[in-house]
Every structure is written in structure tokens, then in C-alpha cells.
Amino acid sequence: MTATTAIRRLNAADPDFAHHLDHLLSWESVSDDSVNQRVLDIIKAVRERGDAALVEFTEKFDGLEVASMADLILPRERLELALTRITVAQREALEKAAARVRSYHEKQKQDSWSYTEADGTVLGQKVTPLDRAGLYVPGGKASYPSSVLMNAIPAKVAGVTEVVMVVPTPRGEINELVLAAACIAGVDRVFTIGGAQAVAALAYGTESVPKVDKVVGPGNIYVATAKRHVFGQVGIDMIAGPSEILVVCDGQTDPDWIAMDLFSQAEHDEDAQAILVSPDAEFLDKVAASIDKLLPTMDRATIIETSINGRGALIHVKDMAQAIDVANRIAPEHLELSVADPQAWLPQIRHAGAIFMGRHTSEALGDYCAGPNHVLPTSGTARFSSPLGVYDFQKRSSIIFCSEAGASELGKTASVLARGESLSAHARSAEYRIKDADFLKGQGN
Ligand SMILES: NC(=O)c1ccc[n+]([C@@H]2O[C@H](COP(=O)([O-])OP(=O)(O)OC[C@H]3O[C@@H](n4cnc5c(N)ncnc54)[C@H](O)[C@@H]3O)[C@@H](O)[C@H]2O)c1
Ligand SMILES: N[C@H](CO)Cc1c[nH]c[nH+]1
Ligand SMILES: [Zn+2]
């Protein structure tokens, strides 16, 4: 194994720093032509051949040969059985995490509202949960029971009528914790399919997989690309790229803690990105030494090493203010503020999926059980998007209920604007309800 101090070093004082940072952050795989074409072919096959295509792709990509689609459907009883197959400690941990995630998300629930104007006109917004949501739970390189909770609980809190989950089971290896989590979270139906074919099945429906209204959840490049292509046919939450962590440290946290925090996201994927920013150059050296020391002890050392050396960085800045500027430029999925007084810096953080405050709040706590969602905007998209939440499973309809007097008064404004747009049906529709004869005469009626 090569020495991990091959991790890139950047200095914000370098005149080319902005260019180097852009290069470090670029992640092009989603637009890769060959992936795109393969995903389009998969979507087309699922639309044309439904279940038969799902069975074929599951054999091809997941190494799982089945007689028919029926073998890729898990009934609710199978989820209940999983609950009896995990340890008591595992069940308690899942239930505790689920309870915390549920309480946090209850706070996000939006209610319908309305107000009444002086003439009796009522205006408002009606909030309605989605009828059916599709949850993608990744299962290629690792299994994610925590992602089941993070996707399904907000949907259930929102009041979604039916929650359909898809999860690949490579070579038929079923993860009991994933199924137990689905049982605890109240998932209604589970299909053991993955990749672009699972996203296509949820978006278009097949003989067995019901068509959903929205597909949510993270996944690899094939999943992300498929979500991009089915958007419009169904809603999607976001296009999630590889996991990321940005640690901003004042140099006073144990370097082993910081190295492990970086590893915690690097171990997800060779393309994951782990970056440390600090004004303390000696501290950066200490973390590099901790990386070298700890890497050989890691189960997923090869993935971590590829990620850290390929996409990681230690960035030296002149002070904490510059560290915050760099953080806002990166707009990371996860930002750890491993500093003495994180509250003092919080107001200046403008872009981050989740912010972990202080030396004791490791990002891993947020991944499993703190309560907030771990499905977060990646690749700089925290500039314009937010964590997965209850709001992703609710939609809004506007309510307009005019009184007779209100319709007459508003009709005048509508009439003038409609005639300005040369839309006379609009104008006359509004004018039928106007009681003011002088106004109507002025409009040529
Ligand atoms: N943002 C989050 O909250 C979050 C949570 C958990 C995981 N993740 C990320 O999700 C990703 C999970 O990826 P994964 O690969 O482990 O699981 P995955 O379930 O996303 O992908 C596995 C599927 O990819 C398809 N596939 C694999 N190789 C293929 C090929 N050559 N051609 C076509 N299809 C192919 C297969 O159908 C397989 O079922 C990781 O990047 C991880 O970091 C993100
Ligand atoms: N860190 C991932 C999101 O980027 C979520 C996760 C699941 N399990 C562990 N971590
Ligand atoms: Zn994680």
C-alpha cells in the first residue's frame, strides 16, 4: 500500500488555488456518455418489456438468477421475519434511531393554511401527501439500513399512502438489517431490484412494480443518471453524487479523530471526497501522519486510500475566516466545524447540507441516529437544495374561494390585465362576475 501522505496539499495563498480547488471538486461521471447510453438502454428495455427486463438485468448486474419476478418481491411477513433474525442490540439501535428520526421530521410537517379577506374571499394553501413514493435503497457495495429509515420515515410522517422500496441484493445476499429497518419504518412493499432498472420500474411501472409519483434516495452513478432521465415522468428528490465531508478545524482537535472523520466518508466509495481545511499547518501534518497510521487498520482500506489520494485534500488557509470562505465555495454535503466556538462561525456558513457543530459531533452520528436526514445535497448543490425531508413527500395546491363582492372587485383587475394580453376569453370570464356597470361599459361590454 502506498503512503497516504500522497493526499493532495493545497494552500489558499497560492495564486492558482481557485483553479486547483475547482479541479479537485469536479465530478464528471454523471455526464459520462457510456453510462448515459447504458442507462437509456436499460430504461427503454424496462418500459418495453417490464418484469422480463427486470429479471434479466438483475441476473446480469446483481449476479442473481431467478425463475420469475415473483422471486424479487418480498412480502410484509418477510420483513417481520427479519426483525426476529437480528440481535436484540441491533433491534434496539434501529428502534432508537427510528424514534429520533421520526421526532425530528415531525417538526418539518407543513399544514394547510388559509386567511379570509375583508369582503369574505378566502385564500389558502392545501397540503397533500403524495399517493405513492418509491424509495431507492443502495445495496451494491454496502448495505444501508440507516438509509431505509432516512427515506421511509419522512414519507410516513408526511402521510404518503404507499411507500414502495427497491434494494438490490447482489448474488441474492439479503441484508436482514435492511429488511428489519423497512419493517420498523412501515415500508409497504419491497422489491429486490437495483440500479437504473429499479428506477425505471418505479417511474414507469411494470406488471409487478407499481408506478410511483416520486423516486427518492441515493445510489451509484447508474441510479443517479436514471433519476435524471425519469425526472418529469416522476418527481425526484435530488441527484446525489458520492458522499463528501469537509472538516474545518482550528488545529485543537485530536488529529486521529479528524483522520477517522475523513475516513468515515471516504470508506463509502472510491469517488467519495474528504477534505480538511485548517489555518494550522502543523496540524495538517499531524492529520497526515494519523492517516498513515490509521489507514492499515481499516477494513475498507483500499477504498479509503483511493478516495483520499484521488479526491481528498488538506488545505492550508491563513485564518478561520478564510476557512469559512473555502467551505462556502465547496458547499459540502457534510461540514464539520471542529472548532472551539462553532456557534460564532455558524452565521457565516451559507452553503452546506448538514453542519456538525463542535469537536464532539462526528458526522457519523448524523448518518445513523442524531435525527436529521442523511440524504443530503452533494457536489456543491447545497447552494440551492436542502436535505431530504417531509416537505419532499408533500405537495401544495393553492385555494381561491371568492365571495361575490370579491369576484366583482378582483374581476376588474383581471379584466384590465387580460385585455392587455389580448386574451378576451379570460377578460369576459372575469367580467361576467363584475357588478360595476360603469367599469364594464369602459371595457367595451
Ligand atoms: N447520500 C446518501 O445519503 C447516501 C447514503 C448511502 C449511500 N450513498 C452512496 O450511494 C452509492 C451506493 O452505490 P452502490 O454501488 O453501493 O449501490 P447501488 O445500489 O446504488 O448500485 C448497485 C446497482 O448498480 C447497478 N450496476 C452496477 N454496475 C453496473 C453496470 N456496470 N452497468 C449497469 N448497472 C450497474 C446494478 O444494477 C446494481 O444493482 C455510493 O456512492 C454511496 O456513497 C449515499
Ligand atoms: N454518509 C452517507 C451519506 O452521504 C450516509 C450513510 C449511511 N450509512 C453510513 N453513512
Ligand atoms: Zn456515511
Short mmCIF file of C-alpha atoms and ligand atoms in Angstrom, two decimals:
data_model
loop_
_atom_site.label_atom_id
_atom_site.label_comp_id
_atom_site.label_asym_id
_atom_site.label_seq_id
_atom_site.Cartn_x
_atom_site.Cartn_y
_atom_site.Cartn_z
CA MET A 1 0.00 0.00 0.00
CA THR A 2 1.37 3.44 -0.91
CA ALA A 3 1.85 6.05 1.80
CA THR A 4 -1.37 8.02 2.20
CA THR A 5 0.50 11.30 2.54
CA ALA A 6 0.05 11.24 -1.24
CA ILE A 7 -3.10 13.13 -0.25
CA ARG A 8 -3.16 16.41 -2.11
CA ARG A 9 -1.95 19.54 -0.26
CA LEU A 10 -3.35 22.92 -1.24
CA ASN A 11 -2.60 26.39 0.07
CA ALA A 12 -5.20 29.13 -0.24
CA ALA A 13 -2.36 31.67 -0.63
CA ASP A 14 -1.27 30.02 -3.91
CA PRO A 15 -2.30 32.24 -6.86
CA ASP A 16 -3.65 29.14 -8.64
CA PHE A 17 -5.63 27.99 -5.60
CA ALA A 18 -9.08 28.68 -7.11
CA HIS A 19 -8.16 26.68 -10.21
CA HIS A 20 -6.81 23.76 -8.15
CA LEU A 21 -9.91 23.79 -5.96
CA ASP A 22 -12.23 23.73 -9.00
CA HIS A 23 -10.29 20.78 -10.39
CA LEU A 24 -10.49 18.96 -7.05
CA LEU A 25 -14.25 19.46 -6.83
CA SER A 26 -15.14 18.50 -10.39
CA TRP A 27 -17.04 15.25 -10.65
CA GLU A 28 -17.86 14.44 -14.22
CA SER A 29 -19.15 10.89 -14.08
CA VAL A 30 -22.85 11.75 -14.31
CA SER A 31 -22.39 13.17 -17.78
CA ASP A 32 -20.22 10.24 -18.94
CA ASP A 33 -21.57 9.24 -22.39
CA SER A 34 -21.21 5.50 -22.00
CA VAL A 35 -23.04 5.47 -18.64
CA ASN A 36 -25.74 7.68 -20.12
CA GLN A 37 -26.27 5.41 -23.11
CA ARG A 38 -26.31 2.29 -20.97
CA VAL A 39 -28.90 3.81 -18.64
CA LEU A 40 -31.09 4.95 -21.55
CA ASP A 41 -30.99 1.41 -22.96
CA ILE A 42 -31.96 -0.03 -19.57
CA ILE A 43 -34.87 2.40 -19.18
CA LYS A 44 -36.11 1.61 -22.69
CA ALA A 45 -35.96 -2.14 -22.04
CA VAL A 46 -37.90 -1.82 -18.77
CA ARG A 47 -40.56 0.33 -20.45
CA GLU A 48 -40.92 -2.14 -23.31
CA ARG A 49 -40.53 -5.46 -21.54
CA GLY A 50 -41.41 -4.74 -17.88
CA ASP A 51 -40.81 -7.59 -15.46
CA ALA A 52 -38.91 -9.70 -18.02
CA ALA A 53 -36.30 -6.93 -18.35
CA LEU A 54 -36.04 -6.60 -14.56
CA VAL A 55 -35.35 -10.32 -14.23
CA GLU A 56 -32.67 -10.16 -16.95
CA PHE A 57 -30.88 -7.09 -15.58
CA THR A 58 -30.94 -8.50 -12.06
CA GLU A 59 -29.14 -11.57 -13.32
CA LYS A 60 -26.70 -9.51 -15.38
CA PHE A 61 -25.80 -6.77 -12.88
CA ASP A 62 -26.54 -8.32 -9.49
CA GLY A 63 -25.49 -11.89 -10.30
CA LEU A 64 -28.86 -13.14 -9.13
CA GLU A 65 -30.67 -15.71 -11.25
CA VAL A 66 -34.40 -16.06 -10.55
CA ALA A 67 -37.19 -18.02 -12.20
CA SER A 68 -39.58 -15.07 -12.33
CA MET A 69 -40.35 -11.64 -10.94
CA ALA A 70 -42.20 -13.27 -8.05
CA ASP A 71 -38.79 -14.19 -6.61
CA LEU A 72 -37.87 -10.50 -6.45
CA ILE A 73 -40.86 -9.50 -4.29
CA LEU A 74 -40.67 -9.60 -0.51
CA PRO A 75 -43.98 -9.78 1.33
CA ARG A 76 -44.53 -7.92 4.61
CA GLU A 77 -44.16 -11.23 6.53
CA ARG A 78 -40.57 -11.50 5.25
CA LEU A 79 -39.84 -8.07 6.74
CA GLU A 80 -41.33 -9.18 10.06
CA LEU A 81 -39.22 -12.33 9.96
CA ALA A 82 -36.10 -10.16 9.56
CA LEU A 83 -36.93 -8.45 12.85
CA THR A 84 -36.58 -11.81 14.60
CA ARG A 85 -33.29 -12.59 12.87
CA ILE A 86 -31.31 -9.60 14.10
CA THR A 87 -29.81 -9.27 17.57
CA VAL A 88 -31.63 -7.53 20.40
CA ALA A 89 -28.95 -4.79 20.39
CA GLN A 90 -29.45 -4.26 16.65
CA ARG A 91 -33.23 -4.06 17.01
CA GLU A 92 -32.94 -1.59 19.89
CA ALA A 93 -30.48 0.56 17.92
CA LEU A 94 -32.78 0.60 14.87
CA GLU A 95 -35.79 1.46 17.01
CA LYS A 96 -33.94 4.21 18.86
CA ALA A 97 -32.63 5.70 15.61
CA ALA A 98 -36.11 5.46 14.04
CA ALA A 99 -37.70 7.23 17.01
CA ARG A 100 -35.18 10.08 16.85
CA VAL A 101 -35.51 10.45 13.07
CA ARG A 102 -39.31 10.45 13.43
CA SER A 103 -39.36 13.15 16.15
CA TYR A 104 -37.03 15.38 14.16
CA HIS A 105 -39.08 15.02 10.97
CA GLU A 106 -42.41 15.59 12.76
CA LYS A 107 -41.21 19.18 13.17
CA GLN A 108 -40.95 19.56 9.38
CA LYS A 109 -44.57 18.70 8.70
CA GLN A 110 -46.35 21.53 6.91
CA ASP A 111 -50.06 22.09 7.46
CA SER A 112 -52.65 23.61 5.17
CA TRP A 113 -53.42 27.27 5.86
CA SER A 114 -55.88 29.95 4.79
CA TYR A 115 -56.95 33.51 5.55
CA THR A 116 -60.11 35.49 4.91
CA GLU A 117 -60.12 38.96 3.36
CA ALA A 118 -62.50 41.76 4.39
CA ASP A 119 -65.00 41.00 1.59
CA GLY A 120 -65.16 37.31 2.54
CA THR A 121 -62.74 35.97 -0.08
CA VAL A 122 -60.71 33.04 1.26
CA LEU A 123 -57.17 32.35 0.08
CA GLY A 124 -55.06 29.45 1.21
CA GLN A 125 -52.82 26.51 0.54
CA LYS A 126 -53.84 22.86 0.81
CA VAL A 127 -51.03 20.46 1.68
CA THR A 128 -51.46 16.88 0.42
CA PRO A 129 -49.12 13.91 0.85
CA LEU A 130 -48.05 12.00 -2.25
CA ASP A 131 -50.13 8.94 -3.10
CA ARG A 132 -47.17 6.67 -3.70
CA ALA A 133 -43.42 7.16 -3.15
CA GLY A 134 -40.59 4.95 -4.39
CA LEU A 135 -37.52 4.63 -2.17
CA TYR A 136 -34.19 3.60 -3.66
CA VAL A 137 -32.01 1.97 -1.01
CA PRO A 138 -28.46 1.34 -2.22
CA GLY A 139 -27.09 -2.17 -1.91
CA GLY A 140 -24.23 -2.66 -4.37
CA LYS A 141 -21.02 -2.21 -2.38
CA ALA A 142 -22.57 -1.94 1.08
CA SER A 143 -25.99 -2.25 2.71
CA TYR A 144 -27.70 0.74 4.24
CA PRO A 145 -30.39 0.05 6.87
CA SER A 146 -29.91 3.64 8.01
CA SER A 147 -30.90 4.86 4.53
CA VAL A 148 -34.14 2.88 4.81
CA LEU A 149 -35.03 4.85 7.93
CA MET A 150 -33.92 8.17 6.43
CA ASN A 151 -36.06 7.69 3.30
CA ALA A 152 -39.12 5.92 4.64
CA ILE A 153 -39.76 7.79 7.89
CA PRO A 154 -40.18 11.27 6.35
CA ALA A 155 -42.54 9.72 3.77
CA LYS A 156 -44.62 8.12 6.50
CA VAL A 157 -44.59 11.30 8.62
CA ALA A 158 -45.85 13.20 5.55
CA GLY A 159 -48.73 10.72 5.29
CA VAL A 160 -47.78 9.05 1.97
CA THR A 161 -50.39 6.37 1.29
CA GLU A 162 -48.00 3.75 -0.09
CA VAL A 163 -44.24 3.51 0.31
CA VAL A 164 -42.53 1.16 -2.17
CA MET A 165 -38.88 0.25 -1.60
CA VAL A 166 -36.34 -1.17 -4.03
CA VAL A 167 -32.99 -2.55 -2.92
CA PRO A 168 -30.54 -4.70 -4.86
CA THR A 169 -29.40 -7.95 -3.26
CA PRO A 170 -26.18 -8.81 -5.12
CA ARG A 171 -25.83 -12.58 -5.59
CA GLY A 172 -29.03 -12.95 -3.58
CA GLU A 173 -27.43 -11.85 -0.32
CA ILE A 174 -30.25 -10.37 1.71
CA ASN A 175 -29.32 -7.99 4.49
CA GLU A 176 -31.63 -8.73 7.42
CA LEU A 177 -30.97 -5.31 8.98
CA VAL A 178 -32.22 -3.59 5.83
CA LEU A 179 -35.45 -5.59 5.91
CA ALA A 180 -35.85 -5.08 9.67
CA ALA A 181 -35.41 -1.32 9.15
CA ALA A 182 -38.09 -1.42 6.43
CA CYS A 183 -40.42 -3.20 8.85
CA ILE A 184 -39.80 -0.65 11.64
CA ALA A 185 -40.20 2.30 9.25
CA GLY A 186 -43.52 0.94 7.92
CA VAL A 187 -42.49 0.33 4.28
CA ASP A 188 -45.47 -1.19 2.43
CA ARG A 189 -43.81 -3.18 -0.40
CA VAL A 190 -40.25 -4.29 -1.14
CA PHE A 191 -38.68 -5.41 -4.45
CA THR A 192 -35.13 -6.77 -4.51
CA ILE A 193 -34.05 -4.93 -7.63
CA GLY A 194 -31.47 -2.17 -8.04
CA GLY A 195 -29.66 0.18 -10.38
CA ALA A 196 -31.19 2.03 -13.33
CA GLN A 197 -33.68 -0.80 -13.93
CA ALA A 198 -35.21 -0.31 -10.47
CA VAL A 199 -35.55 3.44 -11.00
CA ALA A 200 -37.17 2.83 -14.42
CA ALA A 201 -39.58 0.30 -12.92
CA LEU A 202 -40.69 2.78 -10.24
CA ALA A 203 -41.06 5.58 -12.78
CA TYR A 204 -42.99 3.70 -15.46
CA GLY A 205 -44.38 0.70 -13.61
CA THR A 206 -44.21 -2.93 -14.74
CA GLU A 207 -46.61 -5.85 -14.36
CA SER A 208 -45.43 -6.22 -10.74
CA VAL A 209 -43.84 -2.92 -9.70
CA PRO A 210 -46.36 -0.12 -9.21
CA LYS A 211 -45.68 3.23 -10.85
CA VAL A 212 -44.91 5.84 -8.19
CA ASP A 213 -45.25 9.62 -8.08
CA LYS A 214 -41.74 10.36 -6.85
CA VAL A 215 -38.46 8.44 -6.63
CA VAL A 216 -36.17 9.35 -3.75
CA GLY A 217 -32.94 8.05 -2.26
CA PRO A 218 -29.23 7.91 -3.04
CA GLY A 219 -27.40 5.47 -5.26
CA ASN A 220 -24.43 5.00 -7.56
CA ILE A 221 -23.81 6.54 -10.96
CA TYR A 222 -26.38 4.32 -12.72
CA VAL A 223 -29.06 5.23 -10.19
CA ALA A 224 -28.24 8.95 -10.32
CA THR A 225 -28.24 9.00 -14.12
CA ALA A 226 -31.52 7.09 -14.28
CA LYS A 227 -33.14 9.53 -11.85
CA ARG A 228 -32.06 12.41 -14.07
CA HIS A 229 -33.67 10.70 -17.09
CA VAL A 230 -37.00 9.82 -15.45
CA PHE A 231 -37.46 13.28 -13.94
CA GLY A 232 -40.64 14.74 -15.41
CA GLN A 233 -42.29 11.34 -15.69
CA VAL A 234 -41.99 11.26 -11.87
CA GLY A 235 -40.67 13.67 -9.28
CA ILE A 236 -37.23 13.08 -7.82
CA ASP A 237 -35.63 14.39 -4.64
CA MET A 238 -32.15 15.23 -5.96
CA ILE A 239 -29.25 13.79 -7.95
CA ALA A 240 -26.94 12.60 -5.20
CA GLY A 241 -23.27 12.18 -6.05
CA PRO A 242 -20.64 10.38 -3.98
CA SER A 243 -20.50 11.13 -0.25
CA GLU A 244 -18.45 14.11 0.91
CA ILE A 245 -17.10 15.55 4.12
CA LEU A 246 -15.40 18.87 4.72
CA VAL A 247 -13.81 19.34 8.12
CA VAL A 248 -12.88 22.84 9.23
CA CYS A 249 -10.59 22.54 12.24
CA ASP A 250 -8.80 25.17 14.31
CA GLY A 251 -5.97 22.70 14.98
CA GLN A 252 -7.04 21.80 18.52
CA THR A 253 -8.94 18.54 17.91
CA ASP A 254 -7.20 15.17 18.27
CA PRO A 255 -5.72 14.52 14.78
CA ASP A 256 -6.75 10.85 15.00
CA TRP A 257 -10.38 11.93 15.41
CA ILE A 258 -10.16 14.12 12.32
CA ALA A 259 -8.43 11.43 10.24
CA MET A 260 -11.19 8.97 11.17
CA ASP A 261 -13.90 11.55 10.38
CA LEU A 262 -12.35 11.91 6.91
CA PHE A 263 -12.21 8.11 6.54
CA SER A 264 -15.86 7.83 7.58
CA GLN A 265 -16.99 9.27 4.27
CA ALA A 266 -14.03 8.07 2.19
CA GLU A 267 -14.97 4.47 3.02
CA HIS A 268 -18.30 4.81 1.16
CA ASP A 269 -16.82 4.95 -2.31
CA GLU A 270 -13.58 5.39 -4.27
CA ASP A 271 -15.15 8.62 -5.61
CA ALA A 272 -16.10 9.95 -2.15
CA GLN A 273 -14.47 13.23 -1.18
CA ALA A 274 -12.88 14.02 2.19
CA ILE A 275 -11.25 17.42 2.71
CA LEU A 276 -9.70 19.10 5.75
CA VAL A 277 -9.22 22.86 5.97
CA SER A 278 -7.16 24.41 8.77
CA PRO A 279 -5.18 27.57 9.47
CA ASP A 280 -2.65 25.43 11.38
CA ALA A 281 -0.02 23.93 9.01
CA GLU A 282 1.49 21.72 11.72
CA PHE A 283 -1.94 20.30 12.46
CA LEU A 284 -2.36 19.34 8.79
CA ASP A 285 0.94 17.40 9.09
CA LYS A 286 -0.31 15.67 12.21
CA VAL A 287 -3.54 14.61 10.47
CA ALA A 288 -1.50 13.34 7.50
CA ALA A 289 0.54 11.25 9.99
CA SER A 290 -2.69 9.96 11.58
CA ILE A 291 -3.98 9.00 8.13
CA ASP A 292 -0.81 6.97 7.53
CA LYS A 293 -1.02 5.35 10.94
CA LEU A 294 -4.72 4.50 10.86
CA LEU A 295 -5.27 3.50 7.25
CA PRO A 296 -3.77 0.00 7.56
CA THR A 297 -6.18 -0.67 10.45
CA MET A 298 -9.26 -0.04 8.32
CA ASP A 299 -11.50 -2.80 6.91
CA ARG A 300 -12.10 -0.80 3.74
CA ALA A 301 -8.50 0.46 3.45
CA THR A 302 -8.35 0.11 -0.33
CA ILE A 303 -11.49 2.17 -0.95
CA ILE A 304 -10.39 4.78 1.59
CA GLU A 305 -6.92 5.04 0.10
CA THR A 306 -8.28 5.51 -3.44
CA SER A 307 -10.73 8.13 -2.27
CA ILE A 308 -8.26 10.04 -0.07
CA ASN A 309 -5.48 10.04 -2.64
CA GLY A 310 -7.72 10.67 -5.64
CA ARG A 311 -10.21 13.22 -4.36
CA GLY A 312 -9.09 14.17 -0.82
CA ALA A 313 -7.11 17.25 0.21
CA LEU A 314 -5.52 19.03 3.15
CA ILE A 315 -5.97 22.77 2.63
CA HIS A 316 -3.97 25.38 4.49
CA VAL A 317 -5.68 28.75 4.96
CA LYS A 318 -4.47 31.93 6.60
CA ASP A 319 -7.20 32.10 9.24
CA MET A 320 -10.63 30.80 10.23
CA ALA A 321 -12.41 33.47 8.18
CA GLN A 322 -10.70 32.16 5.05
CA ALA A 323 -11.56 28.60 6.10
CA ILE A 324 -15.24 29.58 6.14
CA ASP A 325 -14.90 31.19 2.68
CA VAL A 326 -13.47 27.93 1.35
CA ALA A 327 -16.30 25.98 3.00
CA ASN A 328 -18.91 28.20 1.34
CA ARG A 329 -17.14 27.80 -2.01
CA ILE A 330 -17.22 24.00 -1.65
CA ALA A 331 -20.84 23.87 -0.36
CA PRO A 332 -20.22 20.39 1.07
CA GLU A 333 -22.72 17.67 1.82
CA HIS A 334 -21.36 17.42 5.39
CA LEU A 335 -19.48 20.22 7.14
CA GLU A 336 -17.80 19.56 10.48
CA LEU A 337 -16.94 22.72 12.40
CA SER A 338 -14.35 21.14 14.69
CA VAL A 339 -13.51 24.38 16.47
CA ALA A 340 -13.71 25.88 19.97
CA ASP A 341 -16.77 28.07 19.35
CA PRO A 342 -18.77 26.74 16.35
CA GLN A 343 -21.73 28.99 17.18
CA ALA A 344 -19.56 32.03 16.45
CA TRP A 345 -18.94 30.82 12.88
CA LEU A 346 -22.38 29.40 12.10
CA PRO A 347 -23.96 32.66 10.88
CA GLN A 348 -21.30 32.87 8.17
CA ILE A 349 -21.92 29.39 6.80
CA ARG A 350 -24.15 29.81 3.75
CA HIS A 351 -23.91 26.51 1.93
CA ALA A 352 -23.80 23.02 3.49
CA GLY A 353 -26.16 20.02 3.52
CA ALA A 354 -25.65 19.43 7.24
CA ILE A 355 -23.47 21.25 9.74
CA PHE A 356 -21.87 19.30 12.59
CA MET A 357 -21.02 21.64 15.41
CA GLY A 358 -18.00 21.24 17.70
CA ARG A 359 -15.31 18.66 18.32
CA HIS A 360 -17.66 16.02 19.72
CA THR A 361 -20.19 15.93 16.90
CA SER A 362 -18.79 13.40 14.48
CA GLU A 363 -20.53 13.24 11.12
CA ALA A 364 -21.18 9.53 11.74
CA LEU A 365 -23.77 10.41 14.40
CA GLY A 366 -25.76 12.25 11.75
CA ASP A 367 -25.51 9.28 9.39
CA TYR A 368 -27.27 7.00 11.85
CA CYS A 369 -29.20 8.41 14.70
CA ALA A 370 -28.95 12.12 15.60
CA GLY A 371 -32.34 12.71 13.93
CA PRO A 372 -31.78 14.92 10.86
CA ASN A 373 -31.79 13.24 7.46
CA HIS A 374 -28.59 11.80 6.00
CA VAL A 375 -29.77 12.13 2.39
CA LEU A 376 -28.19 15.49 1.59
CA PRO A 377 -27.25 17.61 -1.41
CA THR A 378 -23.78 16.74 -2.78
CA SER A 379 -21.36 18.15 -5.41
CA GLY A 380 -21.97 21.79 -4.45
CA THR A 381 -25.75 21.56 -4.84
CA ALA A 382 -26.20 22.71 -1.24
CA ARG A 383 -26.06 26.16 -2.88
CA PHE A 384 -29.66 25.61 -3.96
CA SER A 385 -31.06 22.48 -2.36
CA SER A 386 -31.81 21.01 1.04
CA PRO A 387 -31.76 17.72 2.96
CA LEU A 388 -34.41 15.12 2.14
CA GLY A 389 -37.38 15.89 4.36
CA VAL A 390 -41.10 15.60 4.96
CA TYR A 391 -41.58 18.51 2.53
CA ASP A 392 -40.30 16.23 -0.29
CA PHE A 393 -43.33 13.98 0.23
CA GLN A 394 -45.93 16.74 0.47
CA LYS A 395 -47.24 18.90 -2.31
CA ARG A 396 -49.26 22.07 -2.21
CA SER A 397 -52.40 23.25 -4.01
CA SER A 398 -53.48 26.87 -3.94
CA ILE A 399 -57.02 27.61 -2.73
CA ILE A 400 -59.01 30.59 -4.04
CA PHE A 401 -62.64 30.99 -2.87
CA CYS A 402 -64.03 34.37 -3.94
CA SER A 403 -67.05 35.96 -2.33
CA GLU A 404 -69.49 37.64 -4.74
CA ALA A 405 -68.07 41.05 -3.80
CA GLY A 406 -64.51 39.77 -4.06
CA ALA A 407 -65.08 38.32 -7.54
CA SER A 408 -66.57 41.60 -8.70
CA GLU A 409 -63.66 43.67 -7.40
CA LEU A 410 -60.85 41.30 -8.45
CA GLY A 411 -62.56 40.86 -11.83
CA LYS A 412 -61.77 44.49 -12.70
CA THR A 413 -58.02 43.94 -12.23
CA ALA A 414 -58.16 40.65 -14.13
CA SER A 415 -60.15 42.23 -16.96
CA VAL A 416 -57.65 45.03 -17.49
CA LEU A 417 -54.67 42.68 -17.41
CA ALA A 418 -56.35 40.09 -19.66
CA ARG A 419 -57.23 42.68 -22.29
CA GLY A 420 -53.63 43.90 -22.06
CA GLU A 421 -52.60 40.34 -23.02
CA SER A 422 -55.28 40.24 -25.77
CA LEU A 423 -56.92 37.24 -24.09
CA SER A 424 -60.57 38.16 -24.40
CA ALA A 425 -61.99 34.89 -23.05
CA HIS A 426 -60.10 35.49 -19.83
CA ALA A 427 -61.37 39.06 -19.73
CA ARG A 428 -65.00 38.15 -20.39
CA SER A 429 -64.95 35.27 -17.94
CA ALA A 430 -63.88 37.70 -15.21
CA GLU A 431 -66.29 40.42 -16.44
CA TYR A 432 -69.37 38.15 -16.16
CA ARG A 433 -68.88 38.34 -12.36
CA ILE A 434 -68.40 42.14 -12.18
CA LYS A 435 -71.30 44.12 -10.68
CA ASP A 436 -69.98 47.58 -11.66
CA ALA A 437 -71.84 48.64 -14.85
CA ASP A 438 -69.65 51.73 -15.39
CA PHE A 439 -66.49 49.64 -15.35
CA LEU A 440 -67.98 47.15 -17.79
CA LYS A 441 -69.03 49.91 -20.15
CA GLY A 442 -65.49 51.32 -20.05
CA GLN A 443 -64.17 47.89 -21.04
CA GLY A 444 -66.42 47.83 -24.11
CA ASN A 445 -69.15 45.50 -22.76
N1 LIG B 1 -26.16 10.37 0.03
C1 LIG B 1 -26.54 9.40 0.85
O1 LIG B 1 -27.32 9.60 1.74
C2 LIG B 1 -26.00 8.03 0.67
C3 LIG B 1 -26.35 7.01 1.55
C4 LIG B 1 -25.85 5.75 1.30
C5 LIG B 1 -25.04 5.53 0.19
N2 LIG B 1 -24.74 6.56 -0.61
C6 LIG B 1 -23.94 6.39 -1.82
O2 LIG B 1 -24.72 5.55 -2.68
C7 LIG B 1 -23.83 4.81 -3.52
C8 LIG B 1 -24.23 3.36 -3.45
O3 LIG B 1 -23.66 2.69 -4.53
P1 LIG B 1 -23.60 1.12 -4.63
O4 LIG B 1 -22.93 0.82 -5.92
O5 LIG B 1 -23.05 0.56 -3.40
O6 LIG B 1 -25.11 0.63 -4.68
P2 LIG B 1 -26.35 0.97 -5.64
O7 LIG B 1 -27.50 0.20 -5.10
O8 LIG B 1 -26.52 2.41 -5.84
O9 LIG B 1 -25.95 0.35 -7.05
C9 LIG B 1 -25.93 -1.04 -7.31
C10 LIG B 1 -26.62 -1.29 -8.63
O10 LIG B 1 -25.89 -0.66 -9.69
C11 LIG B 1 -26.12 -1.37 -10.88
N3 LIG B 1 -24.86 -1.54 -11.60
C12 LIG B 1 -23.66 -1.87 -11.09
N4 LIG B 1 -22.77 -1.98 -12.08
C13 LIG B 1 -23.43 -1.73 -13.25
C14 LIG B 1 -23.05 -1.67 -14.61
N5 LIG B 1 -21.80 -1.92 -14.99
N6 LIG B 1 -23.98 -1.37 -15.53
C15 LIG B 1 -25.26 -1.09 -15.16
N7 LIG B 1 -25.67 -1.15 -13.88
C16 LIG B 1 -24.77 -1.45 -12.94
C17 LIG B 1 -26.67 -2.70 -10.53
O11 LIG B 1 -27.96 -2.81 -11.01
C18 LIG B 1 -26.67 -2.74 -9.02
O12 LIG B 1 -27.87 -3.31 -8.53
C19 LIG B 1 -22.41 5.11 -3.01
O13 LIG B 1 -21.83 6.07 -3.85
C20 LIG B 1 -22.62 5.70 -1.62
O14 LIG B 1 -21.64 6.62 -1.23
C21 LIG B 1 -25.21 7.81 -0.41
N1 LIG B 2 -22.85 9.26 4.78
C1 LIG B 2 -23.90 8.76 3.93
C2 LIG B 2 -24.50 9.95 3.20
O1 LIG B 2 -23.55 10.64 2.49
C3 LIG B 2 -24.99 8.07 4.66
C4 LIG B 2 -24.60 6.83 5.39
C5 LIG B 2 -25.31 5.69 5.53
N2 LIG B 2 -24.58 4.86 6.31
C6 LIG B 2 -23.50 5.45 6.64
N3 LIG B 2 -23.48 6.66 6.08
ZN ZN B 3 -21.75 7.82 5.87
#
